[in-house]
Amino acid sequence: MKGNFDGLIFQLRHMFGEDTPAICMAETGLFSNPEAKQLTEVYLTFVEAAGKEYKVNGKISDETQYKLDDLLVPRDEYIENINQVFGMLKKQPCF
């Protein structure tokens, strides 16, 4: 995730204040993979916790934010899998 959302977070915090929380997920492709359901369901519990914390406190705790920012799978493994998917897509005709 590091570096992927810097521009977006900068803009949000510029518009809404430095304390504006952000939930950014670089591995969104996992949500469409049934084999990753166990991982994504755990992640969604952290998203739900963040929403509850924000509603009550107006912020997301450092502990919850850390869990939201953590990778679901090792970076190299995710990149390898995504490259394989795009490799298969390149071989298929567009129409």
Coordinates of N, CA, C and O in Angstrom, one line a residue:
M1 N 0.8 -1.2 0.0 CA 0.0 0.0 0.0 C 0.9 1.3 0.0 O 0.5 2.3 -0.5
K2 N 2.0 1.1 0.6 CA 2.9 2.3 0.7 C 3.1 3.0 -0.6 O 3.5 2.4 -1.6
G3 N 2.7 4.3 -0.6 CA 2.9 5.1 -1.8 C 1.8 5.1 -2.8 O 1.7 6.0 -3.6
N4 N 0.9 4.1 -2.7 CA -0.2 4.0 -3.7 C -1.2 5.0 -3.6 O -1.9 5.4 -4.5
F5 N -1.4 5.5 -2.4 CA -2.5 6.4 -2.1 C -2.1 7.8 -1.5 O -2.9 8.5 -1.0
D6 N -0.8 8.1 -1.6 CA -0.3 9.3 -1.0 C -1.0 10.5 -1.6 O -1.4 11.4 -0.8
G7 N -1.2 10.6 -2.9 CA -1.9 11.8 -3.5 C -3.3 11.9 -3.0 O -3.8 13.0 -2.7
L8 N -4.0 10.8 -3.0 CA -5.4 10.8 -2.5 C -5.5 11.2 -1.0 O -6.3 12.1 -0.7
I9 N -4.7 10.7 -0.2 CA -4.7 11.0 1.2 C -4.3 12.5 1.4 O -5.0 13.2 2.2
F10 N -3.3 12.9 0.7 CA -3.0 14.3 0.8 C -4.2 15.2 0.5 O -4.5 16.2 1.2
Q11 N -4.8 14.9 -0.6 CA -6.0 15.7 -1.1 C -7.1 15.7 0.0 O -7.7 16.7 0.3
L12 N -7.4 14.5 0.5 CA -8.5 14.4 1.5 C -8.2 15.2 2.7 O -9.0 15.9 3.2
R13 N -7.0 15.1 3.2 CA -6.6 15.8 4.4 C -6.4 17.3 4.2 O -6.7 18.1 5.1
H14 N -6.1 17.7 2.9 CA -6.1 19.1 2.6 C -7.5 19.7 2.6 O -7.7 20.8 3.1
M15 N -8.4 18.9 2.1 CA -9.8 19.4 2.0 C -10.5 19.3 3.3 O -11.3 20.2 3.7
F16 N -10.3 18.2 4.1 CA -11.1 18.0 5.3 C -10.4 18.0 6.6 O -11.0 17.8 7.7
G17 N -9.1 18.2 6.6 CA -8.3 18.4 7.8 C -7.3 17.2 8.0 O -7.5 16.1 7.5
E18 N -6.3 17.5 8.7 CA -5.2 16.5 8.9 C -5.6 15.3 9.7 O -5.1 14.2 9.5
D19 N -6.7 15.4 10.5 CA -7.2 14.2 11.2 C -8.1 13.3 10.5 O -8.7 12.4 11.0
T20 N -8.3 13.6 9.2 CA -9.3 12.8 8.4 C -8.8 11.4 8.3 O -7.7 11.2 7.7
P21 N -9.5 10.4 8.7 CA -9.1 9.0 8.6 C -9.3 8.6 7.1 O -10.1 9.1 6.4
A22 N -8.5 7.6 6.8 CA -8.6 7.0 5.4 C -8.4 5.5 5.5 O -7.6 5.0 6.2
I23 N -9.3 4.8 4.8 CA -9.2 3.4 4.6 C -8.9 3.1 3.1 O -9.8 3.3 2.3
C24 N -7.7 2.8 2.8 CA -7.3 2.5 1.4 C -6.8 1.1 1.3 O -6.0 0.6 2.1
M25 N -7.3 0.4 0.3 CA -7.0 -1.1 0.2 C -6.4 -1.3 -1.2 O -7.1 -1.2 -2.2
A26 N -5.1 -1.6 -1.3 CA -4.5 -1.9 -2.5 C -4.8 -3.3 -3.1 O -4.6 -3.5 -4.3
E27 N -5.3 -4.2 -2.2 CA -5.5 -5.6 -2.7 C -7.0 -5.9 -3.0 O -7.4 -6.9 -2.7
T28 N -7.7 -4.9 -3.5 CA -9.1 -5.1 -3.7 C -9.4 -6.2 -4.6 O -10.5 -6.8 -4.6
G29 N -8.5 -6.6 -5.5 CA -8.7 -7.8 -6.3 C -9.1 -9.0 -5.6 O -9.7 -9.9 -6.1
L30 N -8.6 -9.1 -4.3 CA -8.9 -10.3 -3.5 C -10.4 -10.4 -3.2 O -10.8 -11.5 -3.0
F31 N -11.1 -9.3 -3.2 CA -12.5 -9.4 -2.9 C -13.3 -10.1 -3.9 O -14.4 -10.6 -3.6
S32 N -12.8 -10.2 -5.1 CA -13.6 -11.0 -6.2 C -13.1 -12.4 -6.3 O -13.5 -13.1 -7.2
N33 N -12.2 -12.8 -5.4 CA -11.6 -14.2 -5.5 C -12.3 -15.0 -4.3 O -12.0 -14.7 -3.2
P34 N -13.1 -16.0 -4.7 CA -13.7 -16.8 -3.6 C -12.7 -17.5 -2.7 O -13.0 -17.7 -1.5
E35 N -11.6 -17.8 -3.2 CA -10.5 -18.5 -2.4 C -10.0 -17.6 -1.3 O -9.4 -18.0 -0.3
A36 N -10.2 -16.3 -1.5 CA -9.6 -15.3 -0.5 C -10.7 -14.8 0.5 O -10.5 -13.9 1.3
K37 N -11.9 -15.5 0.4 CA -13.0 -15.0 1.3 C -12.7 -14.9 2.8 O -13.0 -14.0 3.5
Q38 N -11.9 -15.9 3.2 CA -11.6 -15.9 4.7 C -10.7 -14.7 5.0 O -11.0 -14.1 6.1
L39 N -9.8 -14.3 4.2 CA -9.0 -13.1 4.4 C -9.8 -11.9 4.3 O -9.7 -11.0 5.2
T40 N -10.7 -11.8 3.3 CA -11.4 -10.5 3.1 C -12.5 -10.3 4.2 O -12.8 -9.2 4.6
E41 N -13.1 -11.4 4.7 CA -14.0 -11.3 5.8 C -13.4 -10.8 7.0 O -14.0 -9.9 7.7
V42 N -12.2 -11.2 7.3 CA -11.5 -10.7 8.5 C -11.2 -9.2 8.3 O -11.4 -8.4 9.2
Y43 N -10.8 -8.8 7.1 CA -10.5 -7.4 6.8 C -11.8 -6.6 7.0 O -11.8 -5.5 7.6
L44 N -12.9 -7.1 6.5 CA -14.2 -6.3 6.6 C -14.6 -6.2 8.1 O -15.3 -5.2 8.4
T45 N -14.2 -7.1 9.0 CA -14.5 -6.9 10.4 C -13.7 -5.6 10.9 O -14.2 -4.9 11.8
F46 N -12.5 -5.4 10.4 CA -11.7 -4.3 10.8 C -12.4 -3.0 10.3 O -12.4 -1.9 10.9
V47 N -12.9 -3.1 9.0 CA -13.6 -1.9 8.4 C -14.8 -1.6 9.3 O -15.1 -0.4 9.6
E48 N -15.6 -2.6 9.7 CA -16.7 -2.3 10.5 C -16.3 -1.7 11.9 O -17.0 -0.8 12.4
A49 N -15.3 -2.2 12.5 CA -14.8 -1.7 13.7 C -14.4 -0.2 13.6 O -14.7 0.6 14.4
A50 N -13.7 0.1 12.4 CA -13.3 1.5 12.2 C -14.5 2.4 12.1 O -14.5 3.5 12.6
G51 N -15.6 1.9 11.4 CA -16.8 2.7 11.3 C -17.4 3.0 12.7 O -17.8 4.1 12.9
K52 N -17.4 2.0 13.5 CA -18.0 2.1 14.9 C -17.1 3.1 15.7 O -17.7 4.0 16.4
E53 N -15.8 3.0 15.6 CA -14.9 3.9 16.3 C -15.1 5.3 15.8 O -15.2 6.2 16.7
Y54 N -15.2 5.5 14.5 CA -15.4 6.8 14.0 C -16.7 7.4 14.4 O -16.7 8.6 14.8
K55 N -17.7 6.6 14.5 CA -19.0 7.1 14.9 C -19.0 7.6 16.3 O -19.5 8.7 16.7
V56 N -18.3 6.8 17.2 CA -18.3 7.2 18.6 C -17.2 8.2 19.0 O -17.5 9.2 19.7
N57 N -16.1 8.1 18.4 CA -14.9 9.0 18.8 C -14.5 10.0 17.8 O -13.7 10.8 18.0
G58 N -15.1 9.9 16.5 CA -14.6 10.9 15.5 C -13.3 10.5 14.9 O -12.7 11.4 14.2
K59 N -12.8 9.3 15.2 CA -11.5 8.9 14.7 C -11.4 7.4 14.8 O -12.2 6.7 15.4
I60 N -10.4 6.9 14.1 CA -10.1 5.4 14.1 C -8.9 5.2 14.9 O -7.9 6.0 14.8
S61 N -8.9 4.3 15.8 CA -7.8 4.0 16.7 C -6.6 3.6 15.9 O -6.7 3.0 14.8
D62 N -5.4 3.9 16.5 CA -4.1 3.5 15.8 C -4.1 2.0 15.6 O -3.6 1.5 14.6
E63 N -4.6 1.2 16.6 CA -4.6 -0.3 16.5 C -5.4 -0.7 15.3 O -5.0 -1.6 14.5
T64 N -6.6 -0.2 15.1 CA -7.5 -0.6 14.0 C -6.9 -0.1 12.7 O -6.9 -0.8 11.7
Q65 N -6.4 1.1 12.7 CA -5.8 1.7 11.4 C -4.6 0.8 11.0 O -4.4 0.5 9.8
Y66 N -3.8 0.3 12.0 CA -2.7 -0.5 11.6 C -3.2 -1.8 11.0 O -2.6 -2.3 10.0
K67 N -4.3 -2.4 11.5 CA -4.9 -3.6 10.9 C -5.4 -3.3 9.5 O -5.3 -4.2 8.6
L68 N -6.0 -2.2 9.3 CA -6.5 -1.8 8.0 C -5.4 -1.6 7.0 O -5.5 -1.9 5.8
D69 N -4.3 -1.1 7.4 CA -3.1 -0.8 6.5 C -2.3 -2.0 6.2 O -1.4 -2.0 5.3
D70 N -2.4 -3.1 7.0 CA -1.6 -4.3 6.9 C -2.0 -5.0 5.6 O -3.2 -5.0 5.2
L71 N -1.1 -5.7 5.0 CA -1.4 -6.5 3.8 C -2.1 -7.8 4.1 O -1.8 -8.4 5.1
L72 N -3.0 -8.2 3.3 CA -3.7 -9.5 3.5 C -2.8 -10.6 3.1 O -2.9 -11.7 3.7
V73 N -2.0 -10.5 2.1 CA -1.1 -11.5 1.6 C 0.3 -10.8 1.4 O 0.3 -9.6 1.2
P74 N 1.4 -11.6 1.5 CA 2.7 -10.9 1.2 C 2.7 -10.2 -0.1 O 2.2 -10.7 -1.1
R75 N 3.4 -9.1 -0.1 CA 3.4 -8.2 -1.3 C 3.9 -8.9 -2.6 O 3.2 -8.8 -3.6
D76 N 5.0 -9.7 -2.5 CA 5.5 -10.4 -3.6 C 4.5 -11.4 -4.2 O 4.4 -11.6 -5.4
E77 N 3.8 -12.1 -3.3 CA 2.8 -13.1 -3.7 C 1.7 -12.4 -4.4 O 1.2 -12.9 -5.4
Y78 N 1.2 -11.3 -3.9 CA 0.1 -10.6 -4.5 C 0.5 -10.1 -5.9 O -0.3 -10.3 -6.8
I79 N 1.7 -9.5 -6.0 CA 2.1 -9.0 -7.3 C 2.2 -10.1 -8.3 O 1.8 -10.0 -9.5
E80 N 2.8 -11.3 -7.9 CA 2.9 -12.4 -8.8 C 1.5 -12.9 -9.3 O 1.3 -13.1 -10.5
N81 N 0.6 -13.0 -8.3 CA -0.8 -13.4 -8.7 C -1.5 -12.4 -9.7 O -2.1 -12.8 -10.7
I82 N -1.3 -11.1 -9.4 CA -1.9 -10.1 -10.3 C -1.3 -10.2 -11.7 O -2.0 -10.1 -12.7
N83 N 0.0 -10.3 -11.7 CA 0.7 -10.4 -13.0 C 0.2 -11.6 -13.8 O 0.1 -11.5 -15.0
Q84 N 0.0 -12.7 -13.1 CA -0.6 -13.9 -13.8 C -1.9 -13.6 -14.4 O -2.2 -14.0 -15.5
V85 N -2.8 -13.0 -13.6 CA -4.1 -12.6 -14.1 C -4.0 -11.7 -15.3 O -4.7 -12.0 -16.4
F86 N -3.2 -10.7 -15.3 CA -3.1 -9.8 -16.4 C -2.4 -10.5 -17.6 O -2.8 -10.2 -18.7
G87 N -1.5 -11.4 -17.3 CA -0.9 -12.2 -18.4 C -2.0 -13.0 -19.1 O -1.9 -13.1 -20.4
M88 N -2.9 -13.6 -18.4 CA -4.0 -14.4 -19.0 C -4.9 -13.5 -19.8 O -5.4 -13.8 -20.9
L89 N -5.2 -12.3 -19.3 CA -6.1 -11.4 -20.0 C -5.5 -10.9 -21.3 O -6.2 -10.7 -22.3
K90 N -4.2 -10.7 -21.3 CA -3.5 -10.2 -22.5 C -3.7 -11.2 -23.7 O -3.7 -10.8 -24.8
K91 N -3.7 -12.5 -23.3 CA -3.8 -13.5 -24.3 C -5.2 -13.7 -24.9 O -5.4 -14.3 -25.9
Q92 N -6.2 -13.1 -24.2 CA -7.6 -13.3 -24.7 C -7.9 -12.1 -25.6 O -7.5 -11.0 -25.4
P93 N -8.7 -12.5 -26.7 CA -9.1 -11.4 -27.6 C -10.1 -10.4 -26.9 O -10.8 -10.8 -26.0
C94 N -10.0 -9.2 -27.3 CA -10.9 -8.1 -26.7 C -12.3 -8.3 -27.0 O -13.2 -7.9 -26.3
F95 N -12.6 -8.8 -28.2 CA -14.0 -9.0 -28.7 C -14.1 -10.0 -29.7 O -13.2 -10.6 -30.2

